[in-house]
Tab-separated table of C-alpha atoms and ligand atoms in Angstrom:
chain	number	residue	atom	x	y	z
B	1	MET	CA	-12.276	-15.351	-61.417
B	2	SER	CA	-9.076	-13.799	-60.086
B	3	ALA	CA	-6.809	-12.543	-62.862
B	4	GLU	CA	-3.806	-14.251	-61.298
B	5	PRO	CA	-3.545	-17.751	-59.907
B	6	THR	CA	-3.901	-17.645	-56.140
B	7	PRO	CA	-2.842	-20.776	-54.284
B	8	ALA	CA	-6.077	-21.554	-52.496
B	9	GLU	CA	-6.694	-23.177	-49.124
B	10	PRO	CA	-6.725	-27.013	-49.125
B	11	VAL	CA	-9.574	-28.221	-51.270
B	12	SER	CA	-10.937	-31.610	-52.300
B	13	VAL	CA	-13.322	-32.185	-55.136
B	14	VAL	CA	-15.599	-35.198	-54.778
B	15	VAL	CA	-17.167	-36.258	-58.047
B	16	ILE	CA	-20.197	-38.465	-57.459
B	17	GLY	CA	-20.894	-40.269	-60.716
B	18	ALA	CA	-17.209	-40.230	-61.620
B	19	SER	CA	-17.411	-42.908	-64.293
B	20	GLY	CA	-19.847	-40.953	-66.488
B	21	ASP	CA	-19.158	-38.781	-69.524
B	22	LEU	CA	-19.734	-35.468	-67.735
B	23	ALA	CA	-17.081	-36.309	-65.149
B	24	ARG	CA	-14.491	-37.710	-67.534
B	25	LYS	CA	-14.963	-35.322	-70.455
B	26	LYS	CA	-15.784	-32.043	-68.735
B	27	ILE	CA	-15.252	-31.859	-64.978
B	28	VAL	CA	-11.903	-33.596	-64.605
B	29	PRO	CA	-10.270	-31.966	-67.685
B	30	ALA	CA	-11.386	-28.569	-66.332
B	31	LEU	CA	-9.838	-29.351	-62.932
B	32	PHE	CA	-6.643	-30.402	-64.684
B	33	ALA	CA	-6.608	-27.100	-66.590
B	34	LEU	CA	-6.981	-25.198	-63.288
B	35	TYR	CA	-4.333	-27.327	-61.621
B	36	SER	CA	-1.842	-26.835	-64.427
B	37	GLN	CA	-2.293	-23.055	-64.331
B	38	GLY	CA	-1.643	-22.943	-60.583
B	39	PHE	CA	-5.236	-22.183	-59.536
B	40	LEU	CA	-5.385	-25.242	-57.273
B	41	PRO	CA	-3.131	-25.793	-54.277
B	42	ASP	CA	-0.544	-28.506	-54.092
B	43	SER	CA	-2.697	-30.224	-51.482
B	44	PHE	CA	-5.599	-30.522	-53.954
B	45	ARG	CA	-7.267	-33.963	-54.050
B	46	LEU	CA	-9.886	-35.424	-56.340
B	47	PHE	CA	-12.100	-38.310	-55.205
B	48	GLY	CA	-14.237	-40.184	-57.689
B	49	PHE	CA	-17.256	-42.147	-56.504
B	50	ALA	CA	-19.485	-44.370	-58.667
B	51	ARG	CA	-21.021	-47.812	-58.785
B	52	SER	CA	-18.450	-49.517	-61.038
B	53	SER	CA	-15.563	-51.102	-59.317
B	54	PHE	CA	-12.127	-49.676	-60.263
B	55	SER	CA	-8.748	-49.520	-58.591
B	56	HIS	CA	-7.228	-46.045	-58.142
B	57	ASP	CA	-4.906	-46.812	-61.069
B	58	GLN	CA	-7.696	-47.945	-63.372
B	59	PHE	CA	-9.591	-44.781	-62.508
B	60	ARG	CA	-6.512	-42.658	-63.259
B	61	ALA	CA	-5.985	-44.428	-66.583
B	62	ALA	CA	-9.601	-43.716	-67.568
B	63	LEU	CA	-9.206	-40.031	-66.641
B	64	ALA	CA	-5.887	-39.715	-68.490
B	65	GLN	CA	-7.593	-40.416	-71.826
B	66	HIS	CA	-9.333	-37.040	-71.712
B	67	LEU	CA	-6.594	-34.806	-70.281
B	68	THR	CA	-4.924	-32.413	-72.672
B	69	CYS	CA	-2.136	-29.968	-71.879
B	70	ARG	CA	-3.712	-26.758	-73.189
B	71	TYR	CA	-1.889	-24.568	-70.691
B	72	VAL	CA	1.353	-26.486	-70.248
B	73	PRO	CA	4.324	-26.538	-72.619
B	74	GLU	CA	4.723	-29.892	-74.349
B	75	SER	CA	7.948	-30.533	-72.422
B	76	ASP	CA	6.149	-30.369	-69.035
B	77	CYS	CA	2.979	-32.144	-70.088
B	78	ALA	CA	3.824	-35.669	-68.959
B	79	GLN	CA	5.056	-34.512	-65.562
B	80	LYS	CA	2.065	-32.261	-64.890
B	81	THR	CA	-0.327	-35.015	-65.920
B	82	ARG	CA	1.407	-37.484	-63.596
B	83	MET	CA	1.327	-35.007	-60.680
B	84	PHE	CA	-2.372	-34.372	-61.231
B	85	LEU	CA	-3.288	-38.051	-61.495
B	86	GLU	CA	-1.372	-38.868	-58.294
B	87	ARG	CA	-3.908	-36.659	-56.542
B	88	CYS	CA	-6.898	-38.631	-57.875
B	89	PHE	CA	-8.512	-41.475	-55.886
B	90	TYR	CA	-11.518	-43.687	-56.378
B	91	CYS	CA	-14.138	-45.364	-54.191
B	92	SER	CA	-17.002	-47.520	-55.457
B	93	GLY	CA	-20.430	-48.031	-53.947
B	94	ALA	CA	-24.164	-47.666	-54.373
B	95	TYR	CA	-25.499	-44.100	-54.529
B	96	ASP	CA	-28.017	-44.710	-51.766
B	97	SER	CA	-25.650	-46.437	-49.362
B	98	LYS	CA	-24.610	-44.565	-46.243
B	99	ASP	CA	-21.898	-47.201	-45.673
B	100	ALA	CA	-20.423	-46.627	-49.128
B	101	PHE	CA	-20.226	-42.878	-48.423
B	102	LEU	CA	-18.648	-43.614	-45.028
B	103	ASP	CA	-15.951	-45.556	-46.922
B	104	LEU	CA	-15.503	-42.569	-49.182
B	105	PHE	CA	-15.065	-40.230	-46.205
B	106	GLN	CA	-12.553	-42.638	-44.687
B	107	LEU	CA	-10.529	-42.523	-47.915
B	108	MET	CA	-10.769	-38.723	-47.945
B	109	GLN	CA	-9.569	-38.419	-44.372
B	110	ASN	CA	-6.593	-40.663	-45.161
B	111	GLN	CA	-5.559	-38.652	-48.218
B	112	GLU	CA	-6.377	-35.063	-47.283
B	113	PRO	CA	-3.685	-32.873	-45.779
B	114	GLY	CA	-5.657	-32.134	-42.600
B	115	SER	CA	-9.071	-31.710	-41.075
B	116	GLU	CA	-9.400	-28.139	-42.380
B	117	THR	CA	-9.908	-29.160	-46.004
B	118	ASN	CA	-12.709	-27.481	-47.965
B	119	ARG	CA	-14.864	-29.885	-49.945
B	120	MET	CA	-16.766	-29.527	-53.174
B	121	PHE	CA	-19.296	-32.302	-53.861
B	122	TYR	CA	-20.188	-32.515	-57.538
B	123	LEU	CA	-23.351	-34.505	-58.331
B	124	ALA	CA	-22.538	-35.796	-61.799
B	125	THR	CA	-24.965	-38.717	-61.658
B	126	PRO	CA	-28.128	-39.305	-63.676
B	127	PRO	CA	-30.936	-37.160	-62.201
B	128	SER	CA	-32.808	-40.263	-60.994
B	129	VAL	CA	-30.268	-40.726	-58.192
B	130	PHE	CA	-29.703	-37.054	-57.178
B	131	THR	CA	-31.937	-37.398	-54.142
B	132	ASP	CA	-30.577	-40.779	-53.004
B	133	ALA	CA	-27.008	-39.609	-53.277
B	134	ALA	CA	-27.678	-36.346	-51.433
B	135	ARG	CA	-29.511	-38.184	-48.632
B	136	ALA	CA	-26.801	-40.820	-48.247
B	137	LEU	CA	-24.167	-38.073	-48.153
B	138	GLY	CA	-26.149	-36.200	-45.512
B	139	ASN	CA	-26.639	-39.353	-43.425
B	140	THR	CA	-22.912	-39.785	-42.960
B	141	GLY	CA	-22.861	-36.616	-40.890
B	142	PHE	CA	-19.664	-35.490	-42.620
B	143	VAL	CA	-21.104	-32.615	-44.617
B	144	GLN	CA	-20.558	-29.256	-42.932
B	145	CYS	CA	-23.983	-27.763	-42.577
B	146	ASP	CA	-23.104	-24.123	-42.899
B	147	ALA	CA	-21.026	-22.002	-45.191
B	148	GLU	CA	-18.241	-21.556	-42.616
B	149	ARG	CA	-14.713	-22.805	-43.045
B	150	PRO	CA	-13.850	-25.495	-43.888
B	151	TRP	CA	-16.722	-25.276	-46.307
B	152	SER	CA	-18.762	-28.030	-47.993
B	153	ARG	CA	-20.397	-26.977	-51.254
B	154	LEU	CA	-22.709	-28.869	-53.568
B	155	VAL	CA	-22.505	-28.517	-57.342
B	156	VAL	CA	-25.436	-29.825	-59.305
B	157	GLU	CA	-26.462	-29.638	-62.937
B	158	LYS	CA	-29.727	-29.770	-64.746
B	159	PRO	CA	-32.150	-31.392	-65.160
B	160	PHE	CA	-33.555	-29.760	-62.049
B	161	GLY	CA	-36.846	-31.617	-62.369
B	162	ARG	CA	-39.255	-31.738	-65.331
B	163	ASP	CA	-41.542	-28.911	-64.277
B	164	ARG	CA	-42.100	-26.486	-61.433
B	165	ASP	CA	-43.416	-29.121	-58.975
B	166	SER	CA	-40.753	-31.743	-59.532
B	167	SER	CA	-38.090	-29.029	-59.421
B	168	ASP	CA	-39.428	-27.774	-56.067
B	169	ARG	CA	-39.428	-31.305	-54.674
B	170	LEU	CA	-35.826	-31.845	-55.725
B	171	ALA	CA	-34.830	-28.478	-54.251
B	172	CYS	CA	-36.422	-29.461	-50.913
B	173	GLU	CA	-34.569	-32.772	-50.815
B	174	LEU	CA	-31.208	-31.183	-51.574
B	175	ALA	CA	-31.896	-28.415	-49.069
B	176	ARG	CA	-32.047	-31.003	-46.269
B	177	VAL	CA	-28.302	-31.470	-46.726
B	178	PHE	CA	-27.016	-28.264	-48.323
B	179	SER	CA	-28.316	-24.745	-47.739
B	180	GLU	CA	-29.010	-22.432	-50.691
B	181	GLU	CA	-25.787	-20.614	-49.829
B	182	GLN	CA	-23.866	-23.891	-50.228
B	183	THR	CA	-25.627	-24.930	-53.451
B	184	TYR	CA	-24.142	-24.081	-56.859
B	185	ARG	CA	-26.535	-24.903	-59.721
B	186	ILE	CA	-24.566	-24.989	-62.930
B	187	ASP	CA	-25.856	-23.742	-66.226
B	188	HIS	CA	-22.672	-24.139	-68.207
B	189	TYR	CA	-23.786	-21.560	-70.805
B	190	LEU	CA	-23.236	-18.867	-68.181
B	191	GLY	CA	-19.578	-19.904	-68.034
B	192	LYS	CA	-19.035	-19.428	-71.771
B	193	GLU	CA	-16.768	-16.529	-72.634
B	194	ALA	CA	-19.108	-14.885	-75.140
B	195	VAL	CA	-22.068	-15.181	-72.749
B	196	GLN	CA	-20.117	-13.500	-69.960
B	197	ASN	CA	-19.252	-10.776	-72.441
B	198	LEU	CA	-22.906	-9.803	-72.871
B	199	MET	CA	-22.858	-7.694	-69.704
B	200	ALA	CA	-19.563	-6.067	-70.683
B	201	LEU	CA	-20.720	-5.311	-74.207
B	202	ARG	CA	-23.959	-3.732	-73.045
B	203	PHE	CA	-22.852	-1.852	-69.960
B	204	ALA	CA	-19.176	-1.034	-70.573
B	205	ASN	CA	-19.872	0.728	-73.886
B	206	GLN	CA	-21.801	3.908	-74.538
B	207	VAL	CA	-23.103	2.974	-77.964
B	208	PHE	CA	-25.467	0.092	-77.219
B	209	GLU	CA	-27.656	1.042	-74.248
B	210	PRO	CA	-29.334	4.097	-75.836
B	211	VAL	CA	-30.637	1.969	-78.717
B	212	TRP	CA	-31.280	-1.207	-76.693
B	213	ASN	CA	-35.050	-0.911	-76.678
B	214	ARG	CA	-38.269	-1.164	-78.680
B	215	ASN	CA	-37.727	2.166	-80.464
B	216	PHE	CA	-34.679	0.849	-82.278
B	217	ILE	CA	-34.807	-2.926	-82.070
B	218	GLU	CA	-37.310	-4.797	-84.203
B	219	ARG	CA	-36.675	-8.302	-82.957
B	220	VAL	CA	-34.224	-10.542	-81.148
B	221	HIS	CA	-33.516	-14.067	-82.312
B	222	ILE	CA	-31.525	-16.586	-80.279
B	223	ASP	CA	-30.647	-19.500	-82.509
B	224	TRP	CA	-29.111	-22.722	-81.190
B	225	ARG	CA	-28.312	-25.616	-83.459
B	226	GLU	CA	-26.328	-28.822	-83.387
B	227	ASP	CA	-25.387	-31.096	-86.258
B	228	ILE	CA	-25.631	-34.253	-84.170
B	229	GLY	CA	-28.557	-36.295	-82.905
B	230	ILE	CA	-28.991	-37.516	-79.356
B	231	GLU	CA	-25.827	-39.628	-79.460
B	232	GLY	CA	-26.922	-42.535	-77.298
B	233	ARG	CA	-28.675	-40.408	-74.658
B	234	SER	CA	-32.196	-41.703	-75.302
B	235	GLY	CA	-32.814	-42.594	-71.636
B	236	TYR	CA	-32.425	-38.969	-70.644
B	237	TYR	CA	-33.522	-37.205	-73.802
B	238	ASP	CA	-36.809	-38.925	-74.416
B	239	ARG	CA	-38.021	-37.812	-70.989
B	240	TYR	CA	-36.928	-34.216	-71.420
B	241	GLY	CA	-36.859	-33.071	-75.057
B	242	ILE	CA	-35.486	-29.861	-76.480
B	243	LEU	CA	-37.558	-27.383	-74.438
B	244	ARG	CA	-36.351	-28.804	-71.134
B	245	ASP	CA	-32.868	-29.684	-72.407
B	246	VAL	CA	-31.691	-26.290	-73.644
B	247	VAL	CA	-34.508	-23.729	-73.964
B	248	GLN	CA	-35.833	-23.437	-70.386
B	249	ASN	CA	-32.274	-23.081	-69.087
B	250	HIS	CA	-29.330	-22.207	-71.374
B	251	LEU	CA	-31.219	-20.088	-73.893
B	252	LEU	CA	-33.528	-18.428	-71.398
B	253	GLN	CA	-30.448	-17.333	-69.454
B	254	VAL	CA	-28.947	-15.824	-72.606
B	255	LEU	CA	-32.244	-14.042	-73.246
B	256	ALA	CA	-32.267	-12.632	-69.713
B	257	LEU	CA	-28.755	-11.219	-70.206
B	258	ILE	CA	-29.804	-9.574	-73.476
B	259	ALA	CA	-33.034	-8.139	-72.075
B	260	MET	CA	-32.267	-7.209	-68.471
B	261	ASP	CA	-31.939	-3.656	-67.224
B	262	ARG	CA	-28.654	-2.292	-65.979
B	263	PRO	CA	-27.974	-3.717	-62.486
B	264	ASP	CA	-28.214	-1.148	-59.702
B	265	GLY	CA	-24.540	-1.540	-58.860
B	266	PRO	CA	-21.575	-3.914	-59.001
B	267	GLY	CA	-21.581	-7.429	-57.582
B	268	ALA	CA	-23.210	-10.786	-58.065
B	269	ARG	CA	-26.329	-10.065	-56.026
B	270	LEU	CA	-27.439	-7.033	-58.025
B	271	ALA	CA	-26.670	-8.630	-61.392
B	272	ARG	CA	-28.698	-11.665	-60.364
B	273	GLN	CA	-31.521	-9.429	-59.215
B	274	ALA	CA	-31.589	-7.542	-62.538
B	275	LYS	CA	-31.811	-10.821	-64.433
B	276	LEU	CA	-34.510	-12.151	-62.149
B	277	ASP	CA	-36.563	-8.949	-62.518
B	278	MET	CA	-36.532	-9.385	-66.295
B	279	LEU	CA	-37.373	-13.099	-66.127
B	280	ARG	CA	-40.396	-12.172	-64.029
B	281	ARG	CA	-41.599	-9.998	-66.941
B	282	ILE	CA	-41.828	-12.951	-69.331
B	283	PRO	CA	-45.381	-14.271	-69.516
B	284	PRO	CA	-45.609	-18.034	-70.150
B	285	PRO	CA	-45.967	-18.640	-73.898
B	286	THR	CA	-49.208	-20.175	-75.131
B	287	LEU	CA	-49.257	-23.119	-77.474
B	288	ASP	CA	-49.703	-20.752	-80.476
B	289	ALA	CA	-46.291	-19.291	-79.766
B	290	VAL	CA	-44.524	-22.650	-79.882
B	291	ARG	CA	-43.652	-24.923	-82.829
B	292	LEU	CA	-42.150	-28.350	-82.361
B	293	GLY	CA	-40.175	-30.612	-84.647
B	294	GLN	CA	-38.500	-34.008	-84.503
B	295	TYR	CA	-35.684	-35.156	-86.747
B	296	ALA	CA	-36.416	-37.878	-89.252
B	297	ALA	CA	-33.875	-39.959	-91.174
B	298	GLY	CA	-31.779	-37.947	-93.596
B	299	SER	CA	-28.608	-37.955	-95.577
B	300	PHE	CA	-26.136	-35.412	-94.235
B	301	GLN	CA	-22.446	-34.859	-94.952
B	302	GLY	CA	-22.376	-37.916	-97.181
B	303	ARG	CA	-23.846	-40.265	-94.591
B	304	ALA	CA	-27.270	-41.683	-93.888
B	305	HIS	CA	-28.484	-40.752	-90.382
B	306	PRO	CA	-31.334	-42.395	-88.503
B	307	GLY	CA	-34.384	-40.446	-87.454
B	308	TYR	CA	-35.040	-39.758	-83.777
B	309	ARG	CA	-37.593	-42.561	-83.519
B	310	ASP	CA	-35.043	-45.021	-84.949
B	311	GLU	CA	-32.439	-44.187	-82.305
B	312	GLU	CA	-31.719	-46.993	-79.869
B	313	GLY	CA	-33.951	-46.806	-76.812
B	314	VAL	CA	-36.449	-44.323	-78.311
B	315	PRO	CA	-40.050	-45.627	-78.536
B	316	ALA	CA	-41.233	-45.863	-82.149
B	317	ASP	CA	-44.124	-43.490	-81.411
B	318	SER	CA	-42.190	-40.977	-79.314
B	319	ARG	CA	-43.502	-37.392	-79.469
B	320	THR	CA	-40.432	-35.898	-77.836
B	321	PRO	CA	-39.430	-32.760	-79.737
B	322	THR	CA	-35.837	-32.307	-80.877
B	323	TYR	CA	-36.548	-28.864	-82.382
B	324	ALA	CA	-38.515	-25.958	-80.985
B	325	ALA	CA	-39.283	-22.410	-82.041
B	326	VAL	CA	-40.735	-20.232	-79.276
B	327	SER	CA	-41.774	-16.617	-79.504
B	328	LEU	CA	-41.741	-14.724	-76.203
B	329	SER	CA	-43.048	-11.213	-75.583
B	330	LEU	CA	-41.722	-9.333	-72.601
B	331	ASP	CA	-44.089	-7.383	-70.439
B	332	HIS	CA	-41.720	-4.455	-69.967
B	333	ASP	CA	-41.726	-0.912	-71.384
B	334	ARG	CA	-38.306	-1.346	-72.892
B	335	TRP	CA	-39.427	-4.347	-74.944
B	336	ARG	CA	-43.177	-4.048	-75.493
B	337	GLY	CA	-43.985	-5.337	-78.999
B	338	VAL	CA	-40.519	-6.755	-79.668
B	339	PRO	CA	-40.606	-10.520	-80.282
B	340	PHE	CA	-37.867	-12.564	-78.679
B	341	LEU	CA	-37.627	-15.666	-80.794
B	342	ILE	CA	-35.755	-18.735	-79.576
B	343	THR	CA	-35.055	-21.548	-82.012
B	344	ALA	CA	-33.208	-24.683	-80.985
B	345	GLY	CA	-32.632	-27.910	-82.790
B	346	LYS	CA	-30.631	-31.086	-82.791
B	347	ALA	CA	-29.643	-32.755	-86.068
B	348	LEU	CA	-29.604	-29.521	-88.059
B	349	ASN	CA	-27.070	-28.417	-90.658
B	350	ARG	CA	-24.298	-27.080	-88.363
B	351	ARG	CA	-23.283	-26.413	-84.779
B	352	ALA	CA	-23.758	-22.785	-83.818
B	353	THR	CA	-25.257	-20.558	-81.150
B	354	GLU	CA	-25.971	-16.990	-82.192
B	355	VAL	CA	-27.965	-14.016	-80.997
B	356	ARG	CA	-29.232	-11.844	-83.845
B	357	ILE	CA	-30.508	-8.425	-82.869
B	358	ARG	CA	-32.268	-6.793	-85.787
B	359	PHE	CA	-32.712	-3.034	-85.734
B	360	ARG	CA	-35.592	-1.186	-87.298
B	361	PRO	CA	-35.064	-0.296	-90.954
B	362	VAL	CA	-34.066	3.172	-92.183
B	363	SER	CA	-35.896	4.734	-95.114
B	364	GLY	CA	-33.843	4.820	-98.307
B	365	ALA	CA	-35.504	8.039	-99.573
B	366	LEU	CA	-32.425	10.193	-99.003
B	367	PHE	CA	-30.424	7.917	-101.269
B	368	ASP	CA	-33.022	7.446	-103.968
B	369	SER	CA	-33.434	3.855	-102.872
B	370	LYS	CA	-36.845	2.364	-103.236
B	371	GLY	CA	-38.242	1.345	-99.849
B	372	ASP	CA	-36.169	0.762	-96.774
B	373	LEU	CA	-32.460	0.100	-96.577
B	374	PRO	CA	-31.295	-3.276	-95.237
B	375	PRO	CA	-31.634	-3.056	-91.452
B	376	ASN	CA	-28.620	-3.065	-89.170
B	377	GLU	CA	-28.128	-6.352	-87.428
B	378	LEU	CA	-25.880	-7.126	-84.483
B	379	ILE	CA	-24.850	-10.764	-84.440
B	380	LEU	CA	-23.301	-12.149	-81.292
B	381	ARG	CA	-21.773	-15.499	-82.038
B	382	ILE	CA	-21.472	-17.488	-78.863
B	383	GLN	CA	-19.961	-20.605	-80.421
B	384	PRO	CA	-18.030	-21.887	-82.195
B	385	ASP	CA	-15.589	-19.153	-83.340
B	386	GLU	CA	-16.782	-16.476	-80.921
B	387	ALA	CA	-17.379	-13.217	-82.767
B	388	ILE	CA	-19.380	-10.014	-82.928
B	389	HIS	CA	-20.592	-8.791	-86.310
B	390	LEU	CA	-22.481	-5.610	-87.018
B	391	LYS	CA	-24.161	-5.347	-90.393
B	392	VAL	CA	-24.039	-1.769	-91.642
B	393	VAL	CA	-24.961	-0.024	-94.872
B	394	ASN	CA	-21.942	1.531	-96.532
B	395	LYS	CA	-21.201	3.460	-99.704
B	396	GLN	CA	-19.605	1.211	-102.261
B	397	PRO	CA	-16.330	2.959	-103.230
B	398	GLY	CA	-16.678	4.491	-106.714
B	399	LEU	CA	-18.212	7.343	-108.622
B	400	THR	CA	-21.806	6.534	-107.850
B	401	MET	CA	-23.689	6.618	-104.564
B	402	LYS	CA	-24.281	2.908	-104.527
B	403	LEU	CA	-25.080	1.507	-101.083
B	404	VAL	CA	-24.116	-1.983	-100.009
B	405	GLU	CA	-24.533	-4.003	-96.869
B	406	THR	CA	-21.197	-4.746	-95.156
B	407	ASN	CA	-19.976	-6.251	-91.912
B	408	LEU	CA	-17.952	-4.829	-89.041
B	409	ASP	CA	-16.291	-7.902	-87.567
B	410	LEU	CA	-14.684	-8.743	-84.270
B	411	LYS	CA	-13.378	-12.263	-84.394
B	412	TYR	CA	-12.034	-13.494	-81.069
B	413	HIS	CA	-9.318	-15.652	-82.590
B	414	VAL	CA	-7.977	-12.626	-84.473
B	415	ALA	CA	-8.409	-9.998	-81.740
B	416	PHE	CA	-7.284	-11.985	-78.708
B	417	ALA	CA	-4.222	-14.178	-78.449
B	418	ASP	CA	-5.390	-15.737	-75.169
B	419	GLN	CA	-6.832	-19.213	-74.918
B	420	ILE	CA	-10.571	-19.150	-74.392
B	421	PRO	CA	-11.202	-21.122	-71.208
B	422	ASP	CA	-13.752	-23.884	-71.215
B	423	ALA	CA	-16.959	-22.904	-69.359
B	424	TYR	CA	-16.296	-25.542	-66.684
B	425	GLU	CA	-12.875	-24.119	-65.833
B	426	ARG	CA	-14.394	-20.794	-65.018
B	427	LEU	CA	-17.356	-22.231	-63.117
B	428	LEU	CA	-15.377	-24.689	-60.996
B	429	LEU	CA	-12.927	-22.000	-60.003
B	430	ASP	CA	-15.868	-19.796	-59.023
B	431	VAL	CA	-17.203	-22.555	-56.760
B	432	ILE	CA	-13.845	-22.809	-55.032
B	433	GLN	CA	-13.703	-19.036	-54.642
B	434	GLY	CA	-17.307	-18.841	-53.399
B	435	GLU	CA	-18.317	-16.572	-56.301
B	436	LYS	CA	-21.970	-17.196	-57.150
B	437	SER	CA	-22.834	-14.722	-59.890
B	438	LEU	CA	-22.744	-17.323	-62.678
B	439	PHE	CA	-24.924	-19.883	-60.885
B	440	ILE	CA	-28.684	-20.316	-60.862
B	441	HIS	CA	-30.321	-19.260	-57.643
B	442	ALA	CA	-33.448	-21.114	-56.448
B	443	ASP	CA	-35.697	-18.131	-57.208
B	444	ALA	CA	-34.483	-17.830	-60.821
B	445	LEU	CA	-34.961	-21.562	-61.304
B	446	ALA	CA	-38.543	-21.339	-60.047
B	447	VAL	CA	-39.307	-18.425	-62.403
B	448	ALA	CA	-37.779	-20.255	-65.374
B	449	TRP	CA	-40.061	-23.218	-64.673
B	450	ASP	CA	-43.063	-20.936	-64.230
B	451	ILE	CA	-42.466	-19.610	-67.740
B	452	PHE	CA	-42.345	-23.026	-69.394
B	453	THR	CA	-44.384	-25.378	-67.188
B	454	PRO	CA	-47.852	-24.375	-68.513
B	455	VAL	CA	-46.963	-24.930	-72.163
B	456	LEU	CA	-45.039	-28.135	-71.425
B	457	HIS	CA	-48.090	-29.532	-69.665
B	458	GLU	CA	-50.368	-28.395	-72.470
B	459	ILE	CA	-48.167	-30.068	-75.095
B	460	GLU	CA	-48.344	-33.300	-73.129
B	461	ARG	CA	-52.052	-33.007	-72.393
B	462	GLN	CA	-52.925	-32.497	-76.068
B	463	GLY	CA	-50.378	-35.073	-77.249
B	464	ILE	CA	-48.963	-32.633	-79.825
B	465	ASP	CA	-47.112	-34.422	-82.613
B	466	PRO	CA	-43.894	-32.687	-83.604
B	467	PHE	CA	-43.311	-31.909	-87.293
B	468	PRO	CA	-40.712	-34.215	-88.886
B	469	TYR	CA	-37.641	-32.610	-90.464
B	470	PRO	CA	-34.786	-34.389	-92.207
B	471	PHE	CA	-31.510	-34.853	-90.348
B	472	GLY	CA	-29.214	-32.009	-91.436
B	473	ALA	CA	-32.028	-29.533	-92.255
B	474	ASP	CA	-31.248	-25.807	-92.318
B	475	THR	CA	-34.534	-24.405	-91.033
B	476	PRO	CA	-37.196	-26.947	-90.171
B	477	GLU	CA	-40.590	-26.148	-91.581
B	478	ALA	CA	-41.900	-26.426	-88.038
B	479	GLY	CA	-40.628	-22.889	-87.457
B	480	GLN	CA	-42.940	-21.438	-90.098
B	481	GLY	CA	-45.469	-18.966	-88.861
B	482	LEU	CA	-43.234	-17.664	-86.093
B	483	GLY	CA	-41.021	-15.663	-88.399
B	484	VAL	CA	-38.223	-18.214	-88.636
B	485	ARG	CA	-36.693	-17.906	-92.080
B	486	VAL	CA	-37.375	-20.958	-94.236
H	501	LIG	C1	-26.400	-29.789	-72.619
H	501	LIG	C2	-27.511	-30.550	-73.290
H	501	LIG	O1	-26.877	-29.116	-71.493
H	501	LIG	O2	-25.854	-28.846	-73.521
H	501	LIG	C3	-27.037	-31.213	-74.567
H	501	LIG	O3	-27.998	-31.531	-72.401
H	501	LIG	C4	-26.352	-30.204	-75.463
H	501	LIG	O4	-28.105	-31.834	-75.246
H	501	LIG	C5	-25.293	-29.435	-74.683
H	501	LIG	O5	-25.753	-30.921	-76.519
H	501	LIG	C6	-24.698	-28.325	-75.521
H	501	LIG	O6	-23.619	-27.765	-74.844
H	501	LIG	P1	-22.475	-27.049	-75.666
H	501	LIG	O7	-21.616	-26.426	-74.618
H	501	LIG	O8	-21.790	-28.141	-76.445
H	501	LIG	O9	-23.147	-26.090	-76.564
């Protein structure tokens, strides 16, 4: 992302599936944030497309509910919001209808400043209509088929299939309309500030790289938890489950950034290559290395919550896991013997994503301590309240040599006055600027599926029943045996 706003060339963003939550709560607010900071040109236009029938004004009113002026002084908020909404238009139609997309293109041509407008097509629909929508778009003949100017780019978000085969089929369908160069696969975790910082922390400091290996690190634990259930998303969730929803993508990407070797030089291509090389060193886990759980009814924060199987739309005998613990071993000299543990769960006791890197213990003999001293631990808190903590052993001030464990803390809200941008702001600006380092390339997607497809199929083949855990649990028992603290 450029440090300074640069008025870009004319650009339109076409959101297909514009009446859904992703569009209204994430994509459009992020575009508004970019617009209000001057990252989008005056000629910017947003076109929403979906099945429901709305007038332009009804569409604008629905968008307005989720716009907040994070970057605009209160006094200018109403005016900026009005200016942004004036640039938003809506067209309704079926996702598989060439005629409906021709209507959309007609509307675009009427509202765009000229024929040289770049176009970003954002597929924010349910995955079941990805292929139909892409085909219908392609059939109109309006999508530029190369990366030249004015460009047409496709933005698409997971789920990219349910396994390697279905992902390949989807990739082939999309490739009929958009080349790999034009395709931007979003994994929004890569747009998070603290995830982007992983490369800086590791490679812009001298102190971490020399100890970033099996000689010093005992284990790495990536822990993801949410304190909410599936929130009405049973149609999607019951087909995918926790491994496909967050582990195979978001958390595997974080793991790759922690584990990868130093890229051979600057630039998106080499960073992507370094990540891919490390992903290729991750053997698929066997069933022994995976534990699954599913939330049951529980009382949490003073309220009774239903279990997963009681959620509307979930079959009463569903085996879809909402919690998983997976232990991965990397086939790489740097990491041989170091377990990389990923734990992820919905309906746990809090919302947090953290990476905990535990160093090997130091003997306490020099200090007359029995056994080892508490090991150093580096904790990278990705959200909420981004922070870096390093647990160190320190002398307790006083007349004796008493050692205590203490924390070195870097809290973002204390250290940095700047607003932390939402992941989508960063990623959408990157699409406009043609910067691909934070997007998932087809080869990385294929490798990620190769890691998880065998165990996903095995879980389904054996009909593994997930362990129940109460809504609001701290550490589900399901994690036992893999070294997850209980
Ligand atoms: C999405 C998953 O990709 O990420 C959701 O589908 C999950 O189930 C969400 O809740 C978490 O994103 P964030 O940015 O809120 O951590």
